[in-house]
Amino acid sequence: MEHARINIAIDGHSSSGKSTMAKSLAKELNFVYIDTGAMYRAAALFCIKERLIDGNEIDERRIPTAIERMYISFKYNAKTEQSEIHLGGANVETEIRSMEVARRVSLVAAVPEIRHKLVNMQRRMASSGGVVMDGRDIGTVVMPKAQLKFFITAEVEIRAKRRFEELLRKGVETTLGEVLTNIIERDRIDTTRAVAPLRQAKDSIVIDNSNITLDEQFDFLLSHARKVMAVQ
Ligand code: DC
């Protein structure tokens, strides 16, 4: 029974490499990968475009009506072999990775109505199993009954350096200092917000990847997944 279609939750800090692990695991197991961070980023892009954000303030009064017009979906791109995120029908996969969105996303992700809408979508996507979902509240709120949960972290300077190098490769203009400040701020908001703050689910397996290679980490995750799948 190697292919029991369990659900796997991967939570953790910003830029801890969750998505890389989640993507590889989904590919190896032939499961569906769902990037919930991309959904919150698309929601942030929506709020920017709709001018719902002014400085560090979000217009919470207009949110309930506005988000009725917020259409977020994933579409598979055969060329990149990945599911790409769409907002109102347009592919925003690149736009959601900009620093402007990164600066605003934690603010938007703290709004209860936005979380409610996205969590409902995420639960629907996971309802038939066979999903690897990564985010901040997956093991605690979205899929509390997931058969396997991981919590991934690394020292903040190491996360900032990795993220900075990734942005450089993508041609995004920024500095290590700016990336570090952004990650520290996102950690602060993500862990202290009132609704669904980032925290470890009691039954999650914690991985600090500061000093291990991607391969070592992947083997660790995969061996746990195979063990759990074998007893389902
Ligand atoms: O994983 P990421 O960095 O792309 O996530 C972007 C932001 O979205 C992050 O600052 C926190 C928020 N987020 C969240 O609140 N809940 C999730 N399940 C996923 C992401």
PDB file of C-alpha atoms and ligand atoms in Angstrom:
ATOM      1  CA  MET A   1       0.000   0.000   0.000  1.00  0.00           C
ATOM      2  CA  GLU A   2       2.830   2.363  -0.830  1.00  0.00           C
ATOM      3  CA  HIS A   3       0.439   4.810  -2.447  1.00  0.00           C
ATOM      4  CA  ALA A   4      -2.044   5.604   0.321  1.00  0.00           C
ATOM      5  CA  ARG A   5      -3.136   9.133  -0.540  1.00  0.00           C
ATOM      6  CA  ILE A   6      -2.356  10.783   2.757  1.00  0.00           C
ATOM      7  CA  ASN A   7      -2.233  14.539   3.304  1.00  0.00           C
ATOM      8  CA  ILE A   8       1.078  16.090   4.284  1.00  0.00           C
ATOM      9  CA  ALA A   9       1.288  19.485   6.012  1.00  0.00           C
ATOM     10  CA  ILE A  10       4.520  21.481   5.885  1.00  0.00           C
ATOM     11  CA  ASP A  11       4.677  24.624   7.999  1.00  0.00           C
ATOM     12  CA  GLY A  12       7.567  26.830   8.988  1.00  0.00           C
ATOM     13  CA  HIS A  13       9.239  30.209   8.922  1.00  0.00           C
ATOM     14  CA  SER A  14       9.556  32.432   5.837  1.00  0.00           C
ATOM     15  CA  SER A  15      12.318  31.332   3.455  1.00  0.00           C
ATOM     16  CA  SER A  16      13.053  28.133   5.363  1.00  0.00           C
ATOM     17  CA  GLY A  17      12.898  26.134   2.138  1.00  0.00           C
ATOM     18  CA  LYS A  18       9.453  24.655   2.814  1.00  0.00           C
ATOM     19  CA  SER A  19       8.296  25.007  -0.779  1.00  0.00           C
ATOM     20  CA  THR A  20      11.371  23.326  -2.228  1.00  0.00           C
ATOM     21  CA  MET A  21      10.788  20.344   0.055  1.00  0.00           C
ATOM     22  CA  ALA A  22       7.021  20.289  -0.491  1.00  0.00           C
ATOM     23  CA  LYS A  23       7.417  20.437  -4.278  1.00  0.00           C
ATOM     24  CA  SER A  24      10.006  17.642  -4.399  1.00  0.00           C
ATOM     25  CA  LEU A  25       7.999  15.451  -2.057  1.00  0.00           C
ATOM     26  CA  ALA A  26       4.801  15.918  -4.075  1.00  0.00           C
ATOM     27  CA  LYS A  27       6.660  15.079  -7.280  1.00  0.00           C
ATOM     28  CA  GLU A  28       8.248  11.948  -5.821  1.00  0.00           C
ATOM     29  CA  LEU A  29       4.949  10.671  -4.395  1.00  0.00           C
ATOM     30  CA  ASN A  30       2.861  11.810  -7.359  1.00  0.00           C
ATOM     31  CA  PHE A  31       0.781  14.019  -5.049  1.00  0.00           C
ATOM     32  CA  VAL A  32      -0.593  17.523  -5.669  1.00  0.00           C
ATOM     33  CA  TYR A  33       1.511  20.395  -4.321  1.00  0.00           C
ATOM     34  CA  ILE A  34      -0.364  23.401  -2.951  1.00  0.00           C
ATOM     35  CA  ASP A  35       1.576  26.578  -2.202  1.00  0.00           C
ATOM     36  CA  THR A  36      -0.658  28.493   0.228  1.00  0.00           C
ATOM     37  CA  GLY A  37       1.919  31.294   0.531  1.00  0.00           C
ATOM     38  CA  ALA A  38       1.295  31.991  -3.162  1.00  0.00           C
ATOM     39  CA  MET A  39      -2.414  32.320  -2.383  1.00  0.00           C
ATOM     40  CA  TYR A  40      -1.735  34.926   0.347  1.00  0.00           C
ATOM     41  CA  ARG A  41       0.675  36.699  -1.998  1.00  0.00           C
ATOM     42  CA  ALA A  42      -2.022  36.794  -4.698  1.00  0.00           C
ATOM     43  CA  ALA A  43      -4.436  38.206  -2.093  1.00  0.00           C
ATOM     44  CA  ALA A  44      -1.841  40.883  -1.252  1.00  0.00           C
ATOM     45  CA  LEU A  45      -1.460  41.716  -4.938  1.00  0.00           C
ATOM     46  CA  PHE A  46      -5.237  41.985  -5.173  1.00  0.00           C
ATOM     47  CA  CYS A  47      -5.293  44.431  -2.211  1.00  0.00           C
ATOM     48  CA  ILE A  48      -2.492  46.513  -3.779  1.00  0.00           C
ATOM     49  CA  LYS A  49      -4.271  46.664  -7.143  1.00  0.00           C
ATOM     50  CA  GLU A  50      -7.608  47.514  -5.506  1.00  0.00           C
ATOM     51  CA  ARG A  51      -5.887  50.242  -3.452  1.00  0.00           C
ATOM     52  CA  LEU A  52      -6.974  48.687  -0.189  1.00  0.00           C
ATOM     53  CA  ILE A  53      -3.576  49.376   1.383  1.00  0.00           C
ATOM     54  CA  ASP A  54      -2.309  52.774   2.418  1.00  0.00           C
ATOM     55  CA  GLY A  55       1.184  52.701   3.923  1.00  0.00           C
ATOM     56  CA  ASN A  56       0.988  50.103   6.668  1.00  0.00           C
ATOM     57  CA  GLU A  57      -2.768  50.331   6.987  1.00  0.00           C
ATOM     58  CA  ILE A  58      -5.294  48.092   5.314  1.00  0.00           C
ATOM     59  CA  ASP A  59      -8.846  49.304   4.730  1.00  0.00           C
ATOM     60  CA  GLU A  60     -10.600  46.517   6.666  1.00  0.00           C
ATOM     61  CA  ARG A  61     -14.009  48.126   6.148  1.00  0.00           C
ATOM     62  CA  ARG A  62     -13.887  47.606   2.380  1.00  0.00           C
ATOM     63  CA  ILE A  63     -12.394  44.100   2.570  1.00  0.00           C
ATOM     64  CA  PRO A  64     -15.581  41.971   2.881  1.00  0.00           C
ATOM     65  CA  THR A  65     -17.160  43.375  -0.307  1.00  0.00           C
ATOM     66  CA  ALA A  66     -13.902  43.675  -2.199  1.00  0.00           C
ATOM     67  CA  ILE A  67     -12.841  40.061  -1.700  1.00  0.00           C
ATOM     68  CA  GLU A  68     -16.022  38.807  -3.314  1.00  0.00           C
ATOM     69  CA  ARG A  69     -14.272  39.904  -6.523  1.00  0.00           C
ATOM     70  CA  MET A  70     -11.006  38.148  -5.630  1.00  0.00           C
ATOM     71  CA  TYR A  71     -10.667  35.082  -7.836  1.00  0.00           C
ATOM     72  CA  ILE A  72      -7.579  33.003  -7.065  1.00  0.00           C
ATOM     73  CA  SER A  73      -6.888  29.718  -8.822  1.00  0.00           C
ATOM     74  CA  PHE A  74      -4.062  27.376  -9.821  1.00  0.00           C
ATOM     75  CA  LYS A  75      -3.566  26.242 -13.411  1.00  0.00           C
ATOM     76  CA  TYR A  76      -1.141  23.577 -14.509  1.00  0.00           C
ATOM     77  CA  ASN A  77       1.514  24.759 -16.952  1.00  0.00           C
ATOM     78  CA  ALA A  78       2.764  21.799 -18.977  1.00  0.00           C
ATOM     79  CA  LYS A  79       5.889  23.734 -20.044  1.00  0.00           C
ATOM     80  CA  THR A  80       7.139  24.455 -16.511  1.00  0.00           C
ATOM     81  CA  GLU A  81       5.467  21.274 -15.161  1.00  0.00           C
ATOM     82  CA  GLN A  82       4.134  23.354 -12.279  1.00  0.00           C
ATOM     83  CA  SER A  83       0.824  24.691 -11.086  1.00  0.00           C
ATOM     84  CA  GLU A  84       0.854  28.449 -11.474  1.00  0.00           C
ATOM     85  CA  ILE A  85      -1.226  30.935  -9.577  1.00  0.00           C
ATOM     86  CA  HIS A  86      -3.800  33.124 -11.288  1.00  0.00           C
ATOM     87  CA  LEU A  87      -5.623  36.192 -10.047  1.00  0.00           C
ATOM     88  CA  GLY A  88      -8.805  37.110 -11.887  1.00  0.00           C
ATOM     89  CA  GLY A  89      -7.737  34.783 -14.705  1.00  0.00           C
ATOM     90  CA  ALA A  90      -4.273  36.355 -15.196  1.00  0.00           C
ATOM     91  CA  ASN A  91      -1.079  34.462 -14.446  1.00  0.00           C
ATOM     92  CA  VAL A  92       0.598  36.337 -11.555  1.00  0.00           C
ATOM     93  CA  GLU A  93       3.249  33.758 -10.705  1.00  0.00           C
ATOM     94  CA  THR A  94       6.090  36.267 -11.248  1.00  0.00           C
ATOM     95  CA  GLU A  95       4.338  39.355  -9.921  1.00  0.00           C
ATOM     96  CA  ILE A  96       3.588  37.787  -6.526  1.00  0.00           C
ATOM     97  CA  ARG A  97       7.321  37.247  -5.882  1.00  0.00           C
ATOM     98  CA  SER A  98       8.169  40.979  -6.022  1.00  0.00           C
ATOM     99  CA  MET A  99       9.500  42.825  -2.965  1.00  0.00           C
ATOM    100  CA  GLU A 100       6.426  45.050  -3.015  1.00  0.00           C
ATOM    101  CA  VAL A 101       4.191  42.048  -2.441  1.00  0.00           C
ATOM    102  CA  ALA A 102       6.645  40.599   0.114  1.00  0.00           C
ATOM    103  CA  ARG A 103       6.447  43.833   2.097  1.00  0.00           C
ATOM    104  CA  ARG A 104       2.638  43.777   2.228  1.00  0.00           C
ATOM    105  CA  VAL A 105       1.758  40.108   2.433  1.00  0.00           C
ATOM    106  CA  SER A 106       1.918  39.559   6.199  1.00  0.00           C
ATOM    107  CA  LEU A 107      -0.373  42.524   6.703  1.00  0.00           C
ATOM    108  CA  VAL A 108      -2.909  41.060   4.286  1.00  0.00           C
ATOM    109  CA  ALA A 109      -2.525  37.528   5.711  1.00  0.00           C
ATOM    110  CA  ALA A 110      -3.542  38.837   9.145  1.00  0.00           C
ATOM    111  CA  VAL A 111      -7.021  39.881   7.942  1.00  0.00           C
ATOM    112  CA  PRO A 112      -9.595  37.311   9.223  1.00  0.00           C
ATOM    113  CA  GLU A 113     -11.933  37.520   6.182  1.00  0.00           C
ATOM    114  CA  ILE A 114      -9.053  36.850   3.803  1.00  0.00           C
ATOM    115  CA  ARG A 115      -7.825  33.887   5.848  1.00  0.00           C
ATOM    116  CA  HIS A 116     -11.364  32.515   6.040  1.00  0.00           C
ATOM    117  CA  LYS A 117     -11.797  32.616   2.270  1.00  0.00           C
ATOM    118  CA  LEU A 118      -8.406  31.062   1.514  1.00  0.00           C
ATOM    119  CA  VAL A 119      -8.628  28.378   4.224  1.00  0.00           C
ATOM    120  CA  ASN A 120     -11.967  27.218   2.774  1.00  0.00           C
ATOM    121  CA  MET A 121     -10.388  26.912  -0.668  1.00  0.00           C
ATOM    122  CA  GLN A 122      -7.414  25.020   0.772  1.00  0.00           C
ATOM    123  CA  ARG A 123      -9.634  22.543   2.628  1.00  0.00           C
ATOM    124  CA  ARG A 124     -11.593  21.851  -0.554  1.00  0.00           C
ATOM    125  CA  MET A 125      -8.372  21.188  -2.459  1.00  0.00           C
ATOM    126  CA  ALA A 126      -7.249  18.695   0.206  1.00  0.00           C
ATOM    127  CA  SER A 127     -10.573  16.930   0.575  1.00  0.00           C
ATOM    128  CA  SER A 128      -9.714  13.888  -1.533  1.00  0.00           C
ATOM    129  CA  GLY A 129      -6.208  13.395  -0.116  1.00  0.00           C
ATOM    130  CA  GLY A 130      -2.884  13.055  -1.886  1.00  0.00           C
ATOM    131  CA  VAL A 131      -1.859  16.619  -1.159  1.00  0.00           C
ATOM    132  CA  VAL A 132       1.362  18.214   0.067  1.00  0.00           C
ATOM    133  CA  MET A 133       0.463  21.675   1.321  1.00  0.00           C
ATOM    134  CA  ASP A 134       2.890  24.228   2.695  1.00  0.00           C
ATOM    135  CA  GLY A 135       2.265  27.396   4.685  1.00  0.00           C
ATOM    136  CA  ARG A 136       2.040  28.653   8.262  1.00  0.00           C
ATOM    137  CA  ASP A 137      -1.202  27.199   9.653  1.00  0.00           C
ATOM    138  CA  ILE A 138      -1.575  24.008   7.640  1.00  0.00           C
ATOM    139  CA  GLY A 139      -0.989  21.487  10.439  1.00  0.00           C
ATOM    140  CA  THR A 140      -2.787  23.610  13.025  1.00  0.00           C
ATOM    141  CA  VAL A 141      -5.816  25.043  11.182  1.00  0.00           C
ATOM    142  CA  VAL A 142      -6.215  23.957   7.550  1.00  0.00           C
ATOM    143  CA  MET A 143      -5.540  20.216   7.904  1.00  0.00           C
ATOM    144  CA  PRO A 144      -5.407  19.453  11.646  1.00  0.00           C
ATOM    145  CA  LYS A 145      -6.032  15.791  10.754  1.00  0.00           C
ATOM    146  CA  ALA A 146      -3.200  15.507   8.210  1.00  0.00           C
ATOM    147  CA  GLN A 147      -1.532  12.119   8.616  1.00  0.00           C
ATOM    148  CA  LEU A 148       1.932  13.700   8.513  1.00  0.00           C
ATOM    149  CA  LYS A 149       3.101  17.148   9.605  1.00  0.00           C
ATOM    150  CA  PHE A 150       6.480  18.816   9.370  1.00  0.00           C
ATOM    151  CA  PHE A 151       7.658  22.121  10.809  1.00  0.00           C
ATOM    152  CA  ILE A 152      10.703  23.508   8.992  1.00  0.00           C
ATOM    153  CA  THR A 153      12.979  26.240  10.229  1.00  0.00           C
ATOM    154  CA  ALA A 154      16.561  27.570  10.051  1.00  0.00           C
ATOM    155  CA  GLU A 155      18.547  30.417  11.600  1.00  0.00           C
ATOM    156  CA  VAL A 156      17.274  33.758  10.339  1.00  0.00           C
ATOM    157  CA  GLU A 157      20.629  34.895   8.828  1.00  0.00           C
ATOM    158  CA  ILE A 158      20.881  31.645   6.884  1.00  0.00           C
ATOM    159  CA  ARG A 159      17.320  32.023   5.590  1.00  0.00           C
ATOM    160  CA  ALA A 160      18.007  35.622   4.527  1.00  0.00           C
ATOM    161  CA  LYS A 161      21.206  34.662   2.703  1.00  0.00           C
ATOM    162  CA  ARG A 162      19.488  31.835   0.795  1.00  0.00           C
ATOM    163  CA  ARG A 163      16.546  34.058  -0.134  1.00  0.00           C
ATOM    164  CA  PHE A 164      18.843  36.914  -1.204  1.00  0.00           C
ATOM    165  CA  GLU A 165      20.791  34.585  -3.497  1.00  0.00           C
ATOM    166  CA  GLU A 166      17.551  33.240  -4.970  1.00  0.00           C
ATOM    167  CA  LEU A 167      16.294  36.785  -5.677  1.00  0.00           C
ATOM    168  CA  LEU A 168      19.635  37.708  -7.278  1.00  0.00           C
ATOM    169  CA  ARG A 169      19.370  34.696  -9.580  1.00  0.00           C
ATOM    170  CA  LYS A 170      15.887  35.893 -10.566  1.00  0.00           C
ATOM    171  CA  GLY A 171      17.244  39.360 -11.313  1.00  0.00           C
ATOM    172  CA  VAL A 172      15.344  41.082  -8.464  1.00  0.00           C
ATOM    173  CA  GLU A 173      17.194  44.171  -7.263  1.00  0.00           C
ATOM    174  CA  THR A 174      17.622  44.130  -3.505  1.00  0.00           C
ATOM    175  CA  THR A 175      20.223  43.948  -0.737  1.00  0.00           C
ATOM    176  CA  LEU A 176      20.950  41.296   1.887  1.00  0.00           C
ATOM    177  CA  GLY A 177      20.031  43.844   4.573  1.00  0.00           C
ATOM    178  CA  GLU A 178      16.643  44.524   3.020  1.00  0.00           C
ATOM    179  CA  VAL A 179      15.878  40.813   2.713  1.00  0.00           C
ATOM    180  CA  LEU A 180      16.957  40.175   6.324  1.00  0.00           C
ATOM    181  CA  THR A 181      14.800  43.041   7.621  1.00  0.00           C
ATOM    182  CA  ASN A 182      11.830  41.763   5.618  1.00  0.00           C
ATOM    183  CA  ILE A 183      12.196  38.207   6.945  1.00  0.00           C
ATOM    184  CA  ILE A 184      12.548  39.366  10.567  1.00  0.00           C
ATOM    185  CA  GLU A 185       9.447  41.522  10.165  1.00  0.00           C
ATOM    186  CA  ARG A 186       7.482  38.712   8.499  1.00  0.00           C
ATOM    187  CA  ASP A 187       8.466  36.287  11.294  1.00  0.00           C
ATOM    188  CA  ARG A 188       7.277  38.847  13.833  1.00  0.00           C
ATOM    189  CA  ILE A 189       3.916  39.430  12.181  1.00  0.00           C
ATOM    190  CA  ASP A 190       3.377  35.747  11.303  1.00  0.00           C
ATOM    191  CA  THR A 191       4.022  34.556  14.877  1.00  0.00           C
ATOM    192  CA  THR A 192       2.164  37.311  16.735  1.00  0.00           C
ATOM    193  CA  ARG A 193      -0.980  37.868  14.648  1.00  0.00           C
ATOM    194  CA  ALA A 194      -4.309  37.177  16.360  1.00  0.00           C
ATOM    195  CA  VAL A 195      -5.688  34.774  13.726  1.00  0.00           C
ATOM    196  CA  ALA A 196      -3.887  31.502  13.000  1.00  0.00           C
ATOM    197  CA  PRO A 197      -0.397  32.580  14.079  1.00  0.00           C
ATOM    198  CA  LEU A 198       2.565  30.508  12.942  1.00  0.00           C
ATOM    199  CA  ARG A 199       3.247  27.841  15.548  1.00  0.00           C
ATOM    200  CA  GLN A 200       4.262  24.210  15.610  1.00  0.00           C
ATOM    201  CA  ALA A 201       1.443  21.689  15.661  1.00  0.00           C
ATOM    202  CA  LYS A 202       1.956  19.421  18.683  1.00  0.00           C
ATOM    203  CA  ASP A 203       2.169  16.364  16.448  1.00  0.00           C
ATOM    204  CA  SER A 204       4.580  17.850  13.883  1.00  0.00           C
ATOM    205  CA  ILE A 205       8.114  16.704  13.199  1.00  0.00           C
ATOM    206  CA  VAL A 206      10.508  19.655  13.552  1.00  0.00           C
ATOM    207  CA  ILE A 207      13.444  20.087  11.162  1.00  0.00           C
ATOM    208  CA  ASP A 208      16.109  22.788  11.551  1.00  0.00           C
ATOM    209  CA  ASN A 209      17.873  22.768   8.178  1.00  0.00           C
ATOM    210  CA  SER A 210      20.558  25.378   9.012  1.00  0.00           C
ATOM    211  CA  ASN A 211      23.308  22.786   8.754  1.00  0.00           C
ATOM    212  CA  ILE A 212      21.994  20.006   6.556  1.00  0.00           C
ATOM    213  CA  THR A 213      21.927  19.629   2.789  1.00  0.00           C
ATOM    214  CA  LEU A 214      18.793  19.643   0.654  1.00  0.00           C
ATOM    215  CA  ASP A 215      19.316  15.956  -0.128  1.00  0.00           C
ATOM    216  CA  GLU A 216      19.634  14.974   3.529  1.00  0.00           C
ATOM    217  CA  GLN A 217      16.507  16.906   4.341  1.00  0.00           C
ATOM    218  CA  PHE A 218      14.572  15.423   1.445  1.00  0.00           C
ATOM    219  CA  ASP A 219      15.571  11.849   2.378  1.00  0.00           C
ATOM    220  CA  PHE A 220      14.413  12.493   5.945  1.00  0.00           C
ATOM    221  CA  LEU A 221      10.998  13.755   4.827  1.00  0.00           C
ATOM    222  CA  LEU A 222      10.530  11.020   2.256  1.00  0.00           C
ATOM    223  CA  SER A 223      11.388   8.233   4.681  1.00  0.00           C
ATOM    224  CA  HIS A 224       8.794   9.561   7.134  1.00  0.00           C
ATOM    225  CA  ALA A 225       6.206   9.811   4.368  1.00  0.00           C
ATOM    226  CA  ARG A 226       6.826   6.248   3.200  1.00  0.00           C
ATOM    227  CA  LYS A 227       6.580   4.946   6.765  1.00  0.00           C
ATOM    228  CA  VAL A 228       3.240   6.675   7.343  1.00  0.00           C
ATOM    229  CA  MET A 229       1.880   5.608   3.940  1.00  0.00           C
ATOM    230  CA  ALA A 230       2.817   1.998   4.569  1.00  0.00           C
ATOM    231  CA  VAL A 231       0.564   1.758   7.635  1.00  0.00           C
ATOM    232  CA  GLN A 232      -2.494   3.513   6.169  1.00  0.00           C
TER     233      GLN A 232
HETATM  234  O1   DC B   1       5.463  31.108   2.189  1.00  0.00           O
HETATM  235  P1   DC B   1       5.508  32.546   1.672  1.00  0.00           P
HETATM  236  O2   DC B   1       6.685  33.325   2.162  1.00  0.00           O
HETATM  237  O3   DC B   1       5.317  32.646   0.199  1.00  0.00           O
HETATM  238  O4   DC B   1       4.222  33.219   2.359  1.00  0.00           O
HETATM  239  C1   DC B   1       3.916  34.564   2.146  1.00  0.00           C
HETATM  240  C2   DC B   1       3.208  35.140   3.360  1.00  0.00           C
HETATM  241  O5   DC B   1       1.912  34.568   3.501  1.00  0.00           O
HETATM  242  C3   DC B   1       3.901  34.957   4.695  1.00  0.00           C
HETATM  243  O6   DC B   1       4.445  36.175   5.156  1.00  0.00           O
HETATM  244  C4   DC B   1       2.845  34.501   5.642  1.00  0.00           C
HETATM  245  C5   DC B   1       1.619  34.294   4.838  1.00  0.00           C
HETATM  246  N1   DC B   1       1.079  32.942   4.927  1.00  0.00           N
HETATM  247  C6   DC B   1       0.142  32.687   5.910  1.00  0.00           C
HETATM  248  O7   DC B   1      -0.156  33.548   6.708  1.00  0.00           O
HETATM  249  N2   DC B   1      -0.452  31.459   5.970  1.00  0.00           N
HETATM  250  C7   DC B   1      -0.130  30.497   5.106  1.00  0.00           C
HETATM  251  N3   DC B   1      -0.728  29.316   5.189  1.00  0.00           N
HETATM  252  C8   DC B   1       0.845  30.738   4.101  1.00  0.00           C
HETATM  253  C9   DC B   1       1.447  31.967   4.051  1.00  0.00           C
END
